[in-house]
Every structure is written in C-alpha cells, then in structure tokens.
Amino acid sequence: MKFYLRENGICTSFDYGQLEISGDEQYGFRPYQLMVASIVGCSIGVYRKILDKQRVKYDDISVTADVTRNPNEANRIEKIHIHFIVKGKHVSQDKLVKNLEIARNNCSMVQSVKDSIEVDETVEYIELSM
C-alpha cells in the first residue's frame, strides 16, 4: 500500500478506487471511522459466511455500531458495541448467538484489537411473517 500526503489529508488508491483520509470529514473519511468500519465489516462478513456455510436461512442482516472514545487519551477508541439484526423465518436464536461467538474468534480485525479495544457483540432476531 502506498499513501500520498495531500493538503487536507492522505490519499491512497486501490484497484476499486481511491480512498481519501482526513481528520476533517469535509475532505475524507476520518481514521477512527475506517477503524470501526474495518472491525464491523470483518465481523459481519465472517458471521454471514458462517451462517451460509451452516445453511441458516435468513432474509437480511444489518448491523449498528456504537463507539466509545476517550477524550482524555487522544480520543482513542475504547469500546465498540456491534449489534446484529437478523431477519428471517424460523431461525434459532441460540444458533445465531453461538455463531456470533464463532465469528468473533475468526474475525482477524476483532482479534487484532482484542487487547486494546473492547468489542462487544449482540444479536437480535426478528421473525418475519409468511
């Protein structure tokens, strides 16, 4: 990866496009947003892969993330609460919870920050009517 200094931040390019990073949201993604997006993106990707491999039928998965930062320590990320919302028909809540733990143990981003950022994950199941 190669990064370039710009007037209002940093830029890097990938095969799929350019990424602008800045401390000012007017000019790009803030570094903490990218950190949270990486952790959440990895977590939901691994979770979906596990559910699909086990042939768990669901209609939709969405995720919210609440971030706690410490303004007294360079505004560092202290905690990320990731809440999964799974919608489907006849899905076992116990299976969703068990697979969330498996996903947590196999998500490289969560494992990379486990000793410095508390990552808490919960799952909510919404039963869809026929």
C-alpha positions as a Markdown table, in Angstrom:
| # | Residue | x | y | z |
|---|---|---|---|---|
| 1 | Met | 0.0 | 0.0 | 0.0 |
| 2 | Lys | 1.2 | 3.4 | -0.8 |
| 3 | Phe | -0.1 | 6.7 | 0.7 |
| 4 | Tyr | 0.2 | 10.3 | -0.5 |
| 5 | Leu | 0.1 | 13.4 | 1.6 |
| 6 | Arg | -2.5 | 15.9 | 0.3 |
| 7 | Glu | -3.2 | 19.5 | 1.5 |
| 8 | Asn | -6.2 | 18.3 | 3.7 |
| 9 | Gly | -5.3 | 14.7 | 4.4 |
| 10 | Ile | -3.9 | 11.5 | 2.9 |
| 11 | Cys | -4.8 | 9.6 | -0.2 |
| 12 | Thr | -4.3 | 6.0 | -1.4 |
| 13 | Ser | -5.5 | 4.1 | -4.4 |
| 14 | Phe | -6.7 | 0.5 | -4.8 |
| 15 | Asp | -7.9 | -1.5 | -7.8 |
| 16 | Tyr | -11.5 | -0.5 | -7.0 |
| 17 | Gly | -10.9 | 3.2 | -6.3 |
| 18 | Gln | -9.3 | 6.0 | -4.3 |
| 19 | Leu | -9.6 | 6.4 | -0.6 |
| 20 | Glu | -9.3 | 9.9 | 1.0 |
| 21 | Ile | -8.4 | 10.1 | 4.7 |
| 22 | Ser | -8.6 | 13.3 | 6.7 |
| 23 | Gly | -9.2 | 14.5 | 10.3 |
| 24 | Asp | -11.9 | 16.7 | 8.7 |
| 25 | Glu | -14.9 | 14.9 | 7.3 |
| 26 | Gln | -15.2 | 17.5 | 4.6 |
| 27 | Tyr | -12.1 | 16.0 | 2.9 |
| 28 | Gly | -12.3 | 12.3 | 3.6 |
| 29 | Phe | -13.0 | 9.5 | 6.0 |
| 30 | Arg | -11.7 | 10.1 | 9.5 |
| 31 | Pro | -9.2 | 7.5 | 10.7 |
| 32 | Tyr | -11.5 | 6.2 | 13.5 |
| 33 | Gln | -14.3 | 5.7 | 11.1 |
| 34 | Leu | -12.1 | 3.5 | 9.0 |
| 35 | Met | -11.0 | 1.5 | 12.1 |
| 36 | Val | -14.6 | 0.9 | 13.1 |
| 37 | Ala | -15.7 | 0.1 | 9.5 |
| 38 | Ser | -12.8 | -2.4 | 9.3 |
| 39 | Ile | -13.8 | -4.2 | 12.5 |
| 40 | Val | -17.6 | -4.2 | 11.7 |
| 41 | Gly | -17.0 | -5.1 | 8.1 |
| 42 | Cys | -14.8 | -8.1 | 9.0 |
| 43 | Ser | -17.2 | -9.2 | 11.8 |
| 44 | Ile | -20.4 | -9.2 | 9.6 |
| 45 | Gly | -18.5 | -10.8 | 6.7 |
| 46 | Val | -17.3 | -13.7 | 8.8 |
| 47 | Tyr | -20.7 | -14.0 | 10.5 |
| 48 | Arg | -22.5 | -14.2 | 7.2 |
| 49 | Lys | -20.0 | -16.8 | 5.9 |
| 50 | Ile | -20.6 | -19.0 | 8.9 |
| 51 | Leu | -24.4 | -18.7 | 8.6 |
| 52 | Asp | -24.3 | -19.5 | 4.9 |
| 53 | Lys | -22.0 | -22.5 | 5.5 |
| 54 | Gln | -24.4 | -23.9 | 8.0 |
| 55 | Arg | -27.3 | -23.2 | 5.6 |
| 56 | Val | -29.0 | -20.9 | 8.1 |
| 57 | Lys | -31.8 | -19.2 | 6.1 |
| 58 | Tyr | -32.2 | -15.5 | 6.7 |
| 59 | Asp | -33.6 | -12.7 | 4.7 |
| 60 | Asp | -31.5 | -9.8 | 5.9 |
| 61 | Ile | -28.7 | -8.9 | 8.3 |
| 62 | Ser | -28.0 | -5.3 | 9.3 |
| 63 | Val | -25.5 | -4.0 | 11.9 |
| 64 | Thr | -25.3 | -0.9 | 14.0 |
| 65 | Ala | -22.1 | 0.1 | 15.8 |
| 66 | Asp | -21.8 | 2.4 | 18.9 |
| 67 | Val | -18.4 | 3.7 | 19.6 |
| 68 | Thr | -17.0 | 4.9 | 22.9 |
| 69 | Arg | -14.0 | 7.2 | 22.7 |
| 70 | Asn | -11.8 | 8.6 | 25.4 |
| 71 | Pro | -11.2 | 12.3 | 25.0 |
| 72 | Asn | -8.6 | 12.2 | 27.8 |
| 73 | Glu | -6.4 | 9.8 | 25.9 |
| 74 | Ala | -6.1 | 11.3 | 22.4 |
| 75 | Asn | -9.7 | 10.4 | 21.8 |
| 76 | Arg | -8.8 | 6.8 | 21.4 |
| 77 | Ile | -11.4 | 4.1 | 20.7 |
| 78 | Glu | -12.1 | 2.3 | 23.9 |
| 79 | Lys | -15.2 | 0.2 | 23.1 |
| 80 | Ile | -17.2 | -0.8 | 20.0 |
| 81 | His | -20.6 | -2.3 | 20.6 |
| 82 | Ile | -21.7 | -4.2 | 17.4 |
| 83 | His | -25.4 | -5.1 | 17.3 |
| 84 | Phe | -26.5 | -7.5 | 14.6 |
| 85 | Ile | -30.2 | -7.6 | 13.5 |
| 86 | Val | -31.1 | -10.8 | 11.7 |
| 87 | Lys | -34.4 | -11.1 | 9.9 |
| 88 | Gly | -35.8 | -14.4 | 8.8 |
| 89 | Lys | -38.3 | -17.2 | 9.3 |
| 90 | His | -37.8 | -20.0 | 11.8 |
| 91 | Val | -34.2 | -19.2 | 12.7 |
| 92 | Ser | -32.9 | -20.4 | 16.1 |
| 93 | Gln | -31.8 | -17.5 | 18.4 |
| 94 | Asp | -29.4 | -19.9 | 20.2 |
| 95 | Lys | -27.8 | -20.8 | 16.8 |
| 96 | Leu | -27.4 | -17.1 | 16.0 |
| 97 | Val | -25.7 | -16.4 | 19.3 |
| 98 | Lys | -23.4 | -19.4 | 19.1 |
| 99 | Asn | -22.4 | -18.5 | 15.6 |
| 100 | Leu | -21.7 | -14.9 | 16.7 |
| 101 | Glu | -19.0 | -16.3 | 19.1 |
| 102 | Ile | -17.5 | -18.4 | 16.4 |
| 103 | Ala | -17.4 | -15.3 | 14.1 |
| 104 | Arg | -15.7 | -13.3 | 16.8 |
| 105 | Asn | -13.0 | -15.9 | 17.2 |
| 106 | Asn | -12.4 | -16.0 | 13.4 |
| 107 | Cys | -12.6 | -12.2 | 12.6 |
| 108 | Ser | -9.0 | -11.0 | 12.0 |
| 109 | Met | -9.9 | -7.4 | 12.8 |
| 110 | Val | -11.6 | -8.2 | 16.2 |
| 111 | Gln | -8.7 | -10.5 | 17.1 |
| 112 | Ser | -6.2 | -7.7 | 16.1 |
| 113 | Val | -7.6 | -5.2 | 18.6 |
| 114 | Lys | -8.8 | -7.6 | 21.4 |
| 115 | Asp | -6.2 | -6.4 | 23.9 |
| 116 | Ser | -6.7 | -2.7 | 23.2 |
| 117 | Ile | -10.3 | -2.1 | 22.2 |
| 118 | Glu | -13.3 | -3.8 | 23.9 |
| 119 | Val | -15.5 | -5.3 | 21.2 |
| 120 | Asp | -18.9 | -6.3 | 22.4 |
| 121 | Glu | -21.3 | -8.1 | 20.0 |
| 122 | Thr | -25.0 | -8.8 | 20.4 |
| 123 | Val | -27.6 | -10.3 | 18.1 |
| 124 | Glu | -31.3 | -9.6 | 17.8 |
| 125 | Tyr | -33.6 | -11.8 | 15.7 |
| 126 | Ile | -36.7 | -10.5 | 14.0 |
| 127 | Glu | -39.2 | -13.2 | 12.9 |
| 128 | Leu | -40.8 | -12.4 | 9.6 |
| 129 | Ser | -44.3 | -13.5 | 8.9 |
| 130 | Met | -45.1 | -15.7 | 6.0 |
